[in-house]
Amino acid sequence: MVKKIKPNLSVKIGKLEMKNPVMVASGTFGYAAEFRELMDLKKLGAIVTKTITLKGRQGNLPPRTCETPAGMLNSIGLENPGIDRFIGEKLVFLKKLGVPVIVSIAAENNPEEFITLANKLNGFMEIAAIELNISCPNLQKDKLISQDPRATFALVEAVRRVTEKCLIVKLSPNVSSITEIALSAVQAGADALALINTLGGMCIDVNKQTPKLGAWVGGLSGPAIRPVAVKMVWEVYNKTKVPIIGMGGIIDVSSALEFFLAGAAAISVGTANFVNPRASLEIITGLERYMAEHNLQNLSALTGKLKACKN
Amino acid sequence: MPAAQIKTKIITNRRLKANYWHLEFESGLIARSARPGQFVNIRVNDLLEPLLRRPLSIHGVKGARVKVIYEVLGKGTQALSQRKSGEFLDIIGPLGNGFDYPSAAKSKGKYILVAGGMGVAPLLFLAEKLKTLKPLVLIGARAKELIICTPEFKALGAEIKLATDDGSAGFNGRVTQLLEIELKQTRAAVIFACGPHPMLKAAAQIAASSQLPAQLSLEAHMACGIGACLGCVVSTKDGYKSVCKDGPVFSGQDLIW
């Protein structure tokens, strides 16, 4: 009988150490407390908060979500209480969990806001990493920072100067070359790249002859975008050695494995949290089983181990 | 009481009449903690289509059984109506705030329940809890054949009045017009309403002009159902509130229409 190994699921991304590579994606998990009755939060590899801005934001006009084939559109518009109330009200619960907390931040008007936000978060030991959301499609901007390699470089470099924390940069798929943007972020000092954010999209109610979202357009997520995300992870993995956190339509262990094989060091579960709050925990169990069955001792034996098709 | 995600067998899932369906499943956990006005969020199948769960009002509980009624309107409820007894459903609940009924009335008078179409769903559960108060129940629908649950309300000893758009049963007109007429004749204490958005808006205005408290159960498309995504918000005097977590029941005077 073949002796089954006990796989080691731990992974290190910059200074961020996780017991397993399964995180929950920003904007799909609130501030974790919302899910506490439905799952054992302590089992997660890391928790990424809903994006925080300097001042509170009331978000976009409803309706803000709309179901699409194998996916959904959202135009929440970064509704959040602002950094001070986040620290005062939301961080208290997160800190007690003993799970690495990653705080997602964004600027509303001026990129300088990222610096202020990072400075405010630096003092909290429990915050394991900062994720720069430079790719939210719901801010009614003509151009996102992550759609411009120079703006990406400048922003990441500026935040890198003020924080020692693990710095994750979340990228938009709405670009002509994801690798160009990824390299800019890496050269500016990013510890990891999170990809992908949502794809721009629109749905129309043909009876009312109106858009289905109050903000007209939104971001597409869910299994519908997974092939786009897997390709982008694979492309970026081939160009850089910085760890990639893969996300986009992961709903079960099989879809998570696609990302690891394409080159992700860790993965994030997003829209699936709405469909099945236990999806992330089921993926952890499934991943452990897969690694044992394939005799993989560590995640490094899985990440990027994609092979060519055999004819 | 906390919400739970459960997998449970369908006990019955059958058509009541027209597009209205009745679903029953067993969950002691949900049955024990469910309050009128709360809902369950049901994954109608294991496929990616439809992707999101469907939130449905709790219609009642009996022992460990939970009852839900729903109208087949889109692909989600269509898929749910195809599910057979004995099959498993993935259900999260109970969710939402529910009606605040024990302390609802500020003054003495009738408890008036106003239902539009499927709005009877949570109001029957509420009527059970208000049984000793003998509430007045106004039910509106487009036509007589679309009115449901009258025998159940009658069995609770409630007084029932109907309104139909085509005059095929009861008052010929909107249920909110009927409410206005009733308020002229009846000393009311509080109004509970559930139904389409325009009906709730009218009910809120009528309640306000009669200086009556109104509790309105709102419907919304939801993504998470637990207050995490902030997708299903409504405008209130206190800013945006999520229908799934802060609601679905809101005070009429707090909502901005």
Short mmCIF file of N, CA, C and O in Angstrom, two decimals, chain A residues 30 34-35 37-38 50 58 60-62 64-65 67 69-72 76 79 223 251 271 274-278, chain B residues 2-5 43 48-54 75 90 92 221-224 226-231 233 240:
data_model
loop_
_atom_site.label_atom_id
_atom_site.label_comp_id
_atom_site.label_asym_id
_atom_site.label_seq_id
_atom_site.Cartn_x
_atom_site.Cartn_y
_atom_site.Cartn_z
N GLY A 30 -17.72 41.20 3.47
CA GLY A 30 -17.95 42.26 4.45
C GLY A 30 -16.71 42.46 5.29
O GLY A 30 -15.59 42.59 4.77
N GLU A 34 -20.16 39.20 9.41
CA GLU A 34 -21.40 38.86 8.73
C GLU A 34 -21.53 37.34 8.52
O GLU A 34 -22.62 36.81 8.39
N PHE A 35 -20.37 36.65 8.46
CA PHE A 35 -20.36 35.22 8.15
C PHE A 35 -20.17 34.34 9.39
O PHE A 35 -20.12 33.13 9.28
N GLU A 37 -21.86 33.27 11.86
CA GLU A 37 -22.83 32.23 12.24
C GLU A 37 -22.80 31.05 11.27
O GLU A 37 -23.31 29.98 11.58
N LEU A 38 -22.24 31.27 10.10
CA LEU A 38 -22.37 30.29 9.03
C LEU A 38 -21.13 29.44 8.80
O LEU A 38 -21.16 28.49 8.02
N LYS A 50 -13.65 44.37 3.02
CA LYS A 50 -14.24 45.25 2.02
C LYS A 50 -13.35 46.49 1.92
O LYS A 50 -12.72 46.88 2.90
N GLN A 58 -21.26 56.44 0.83
CA GLN A 58 -22.58 55.82 0.86
C GLN A 58 -22.80 54.86 -0.31
O GLN A 58 -23.75 54.08 -0.29
N ASN A 60 -23.15 53.56 -4.47
CA ASN A 60 -23.91 53.94 -5.66
C ASN A 60 -25.41 53.77 -5.47
O ASN A 60 -25.88 53.09 -4.57
N LEU A 61 -26.12 54.37 -6.41
CA LEU A 61 -27.57 54.30 -6.46
C LEU A 61 -28.00 52.84 -6.70
O LEU A 61 -27.46 52.17 -7.56
N PRO A 62 -28.99 52.33 -5.93
CA PRO A 62 -29.50 50.98 -6.25
C PRO A 62 -30.38 51.01 -7.51
O PRO A 62 -30.82 52.11 -7.87
N ARG A 64 -28.02 47.63 -7.21
CA ARG A 64 -26.57 47.51 -7.25
C ARG A 64 -26.08 46.15 -7.69
O ARG A 64 -24.86 45.97 -7.83
N THR A 65 -26.97 45.18 -7.79
CA THR A 65 -26.52 43.87 -8.28
C THR A 65 -27.51 43.37 -9.31
O THR A 65 -28.67 43.79 -9.34
N GLU A 67 -28.10 39.52 -11.54
CA GLU A 67 -27.60 38.19 -11.89
C GLU A 67 -27.39 38.08 -13.38
O GLU A 67 -28.18 38.63 -14.17
N PRO A 69 -25.63 35.25 -16.67
CA PRO A 69 -25.34 33.82 -16.86
C PRO A 69 -24.06 33.41 -16.11
O PRO A 69 -22.98 33.95 -16.38
N ALA A 70 -24.20 32.49 -15.17
CA ALA A 70 -23.09 32.00 -14.35
C ALA A 70 -22.29 33.11 -13.69
O ALA A 70 -21.08 32.99 -13.48
N GLY A 71 -22.95 34.19 -13.36
CA GLY A 71 -22.22 35.28 -12.72
C GLY A 71 -23.14 36.37 -12.23
O GLY A 71 -24.36 36.18 -12.13
N MET A 72 -22.56 37.49 -11.91
CA MET A 72 -23.37 38.64 -11.48
C MET A 72 -22.60 39.93 -11.74
O MET A 72 -21.38 39.94 -11.83
N ILE A 76 -21.62 48.33 -6.36
CA ILE A 76 -21.82 48.77 -4.97
C ILE A 76 -21.27 50.19 -4.81
O ILE A 76 -21.89 51.03 -4.16
N GLU A 79 -19.23 51.29 -0.84
CA GLU A 79 -19.88 51.75 0.39
C GLU A 79 -19.05 51.23 1.58
O GLU A 79 -18.76 50.04 1.69
N PRO A 223 -18.35 32.49 -11.87
CA PRO A 223 -17.74 31.51 -12.78
C PRO A 223 -17.61 31.99 -14.24
O PRO A 223 -16.72 31.54 -14.96
N ILE A 251 -15.25 28.56 -7.35
CA ILE A 251 -16.46 28.15 -6.64
C ILE A 251 -16.30 26.82 -5.94
O ILE A 251 -17.04 26.47 -5.03
N THR A 271 -17.36 35.75 -5.26
CA THR A 271 -18.81 35.61 -5.44
C THR A 271 -19.37 34.31 -4.85
O THR A 271 -20.50 34.28 -4.37
N PHE A 274 -21.32 34.15 -1.61
CA PHE A 274 -22.75 34.46 -1.59
C PHE A 274 -23.57 33.19 -1.87
O PHE A 274 -24.64 33.00 -1.33
N VAL A 275 -23.03 32.37 -2.77
CA VAL A 275 -23.74 31.19 -3.22
C VAL A 275 -23.65 30.09 -2.15
O VAL A 275 -24.63 29.43 -1.83
N ASN A 276 -22.46 29.91 -1.63
CA ASN A 276 -22.20 28.89 -0.62
C ASN A 276 -21.17 29.42 0.37
O ASN A 276 -19.98 29.37 0.11
N PRO A 277 -21.62 29.94 1.51
CA PRO A 277 -20.68 30.51 2.47
C PRO A 277 -19.57 29.56 2.89
O PRO A 277 -18.52 29.98 3.33
N ARG A 278 -19.80 28.26 2.72
CA ARG A 278 -18.78 27.29 3.12
C ARG A 278 -17.80 26.95 2.00
O ARG A 278 -16.94 26.09 2.15
N PRO B 2 -29.13 32.43 15.99
CA PRO B 2 -28.26 32.49 14.81
C PRO B 2 -28.88 31.83 13.59
O PRO B 2 -29.72 30.94 13.70
N ALA B 3 -28.40 32.27 12.43
CA ALA B 3 -28.80 31.64 11.18
C ALA B 3 -27.90 30.43 10.94
O ALA B 3 -26.82 30.34 11.49
N ALA B 4 -28.40 29.50 10.15
CA ALA B 4 -27.61 28.31 9.84
C ALA B 4 -27.73 27.98 8.36
O ALA B 4 -28.73 28.34 7.72
N GLN B 5 -26.71 27.33 7.83
CA GLN B 5 -26.81 26.79 6.47
C GLN B 5 -27.06 25.30 6.60
O GLN B 5 -26.26 24.58 7.20
N ARG B 43 -30.78 27.88 -2.21
CA ARG B 43 -30.07 27.55 -3.44
C ARG B 43 -30.96 26.55 -4.19
O ARG B 43 -31.15 25.42 -3.73
N LEU B 48 -24.81 26.29 -11.98
CA LEU B 48 -24.37 27.68 -11.95
C LEU B 48 -25.44 28.62 -12.51
O LEU B 48 -25.24 29.81 -12.65
N GLU B 49 -26.57 28.04 -12.83
CA GLU B 49 -27.65 28.79 -13.46
C GLU B 49 -28.97 28.39 -12.82
O GLU B 49 -29.39 27.26 -13.03
N PRO B 50 -29.63 29.18 -12.03
CA PRO B 50 -29.19 30.50 -11.60
C PRO B 50 -28.09 30.39 -10.56
O PRO B 50 -28.05 29.43 -9.80
N LEU B 51 -27.21 31.38 -10.52
CA LEU B 51 -26.07 31.32 -9.61
C LEU B 51 -26.45 31.64 -8.18
O LEU B 51 -25.99 30.99 -7.25
N LEU B 52 -27.27 32.67 -8.02
CA LEU B 52 -27.54 33.18 -6.68
C LEU B 52 -28.72 32.47 -6.02
O LEU B 52 -29.59 31.92 -6.70
N ARG B 53 -28.74 32.54 -4.70
CA ARG B 53 -29.84 32.00 -3.93
C ARG B 53 -31.10 32.85 -4.13
O ARG B 53 -31.01 33.98 -4.60
N ARG B 54 -32.24 32.29 -3.75
CA ARG B 54 -33.48 33.03 -3.83
C ARG B 54 -34.05 33.24 -2.44
O ARG B 54 -34.30 32.27 -1.72
N LYS B 75 -36.34 32.54 -13.68
CA LYS B 75 -35.70 31.22 -13.81
C LYS B 75 -35.39 30.58 -12.46
O LYS B 75 -35.35 29.37 -12.35
N ASP B 90 -30.37 23.25 -0.27
CA ASP B 90 -29.38 23.96 0.56
C ASP B 90 -30.02 25.30 0.95
O ASP B 90 -30.33 26.12 0.09
N ILE B 92 -30.27 28.65 3.77
CA ILE B 92 -29.72 29.47 4.87
C ILE B 92 -30.86 30.23 5.52
O ILE B 92 -31.69 30.83 4.84
N HIS B 221 -33.90 42.10 -4.93
CA HIS B 221 -32.93 41.13 -5.44
C HIS B 221 -31.75 41.16 -4.50
O HIS B 221 -31.26 42.23 -4.14
N MET B 222 -31.28 40.00 -4.09
CA MET B 222 -30.16 39.95 -3.15
C MET B 222 -29.02 39.13 -3.72
O MET B 222 -29.24 38.23 -4.53
N ALA B 223 -27.81 39.45 -3.27
CA ALA B 223 -26.69 38.58 -3.63
C ALA B 223 -26.35 37.71 -2.42
O ALA B 223 -26.51 36.49 -2.46
N CYS B 224 -25.91 38.32 -1.31
CA CYS B 224 -25.46 37.50 -0.18
C CYS B 224 -26.58 37.13 0.78
O CYS B 224 -26.58 36.04 1.34
N ILE B 226 -26.98 38.34 3.73
CA ILE B 226 -26.55 38.45 5.13
C ILE B 226 -25.87 39.78 5.45
O ILE B 226 -25.15 39.90 6.44
N GLY B 227 -26.08 40.78 4.59
CA GLY B 227 -25.54 42.11 4.90
C GLY B 227 -24.07 42.29 4.59
O GLY B 227 -23.45 43.24 5.07
N ALA B 228 -23.51 41.40 3.78
CA ALA B 228 -22.07 41.49 3.49
C ALA B 228 -21.78 42.28 2.21
O ALA B 228 -20.85 43.07 2.17
N CYS B 229 -22.59 42.09 1.17
CA CYS B 229 -22.24 42.69 -0.11
C CYS B 229 -22.80 44.10 -0.28
O CYS B 229 -22.31 44.87 -1.11
N LEU B 230 -23.80 44.45 0.50
CA LEU B 230 -24.45 45.77 0.43
C LEU B 230 -25.05 46.03 -0.95
O LEU B 230 -25.08 47.16 -1.43
N GLY B 231 -25.55 44.97 -1.56
CA GLY B 231 -26.15 45.09 -2.88
C GLY B 231 -27.61 45.52 -2.84
O GLY B 231 -28.07 46.29 -3.66
N VAL B 233 -29.60 47.53 -1.13
CA VAL B 233 -29.91 48.64 -0.22
C VAL B 233 -31.15 49.44 -0.64
O VAL B 233 -31.51 49.49 -1.81
N TYR B 240 -28.37 54.64 3.29
CA TYR B 240 -28.72 53.35 2.71
C TYR B 240 -28.71 52.27 3.77
O TYR B 240 -27.84 52.23 4.63
#
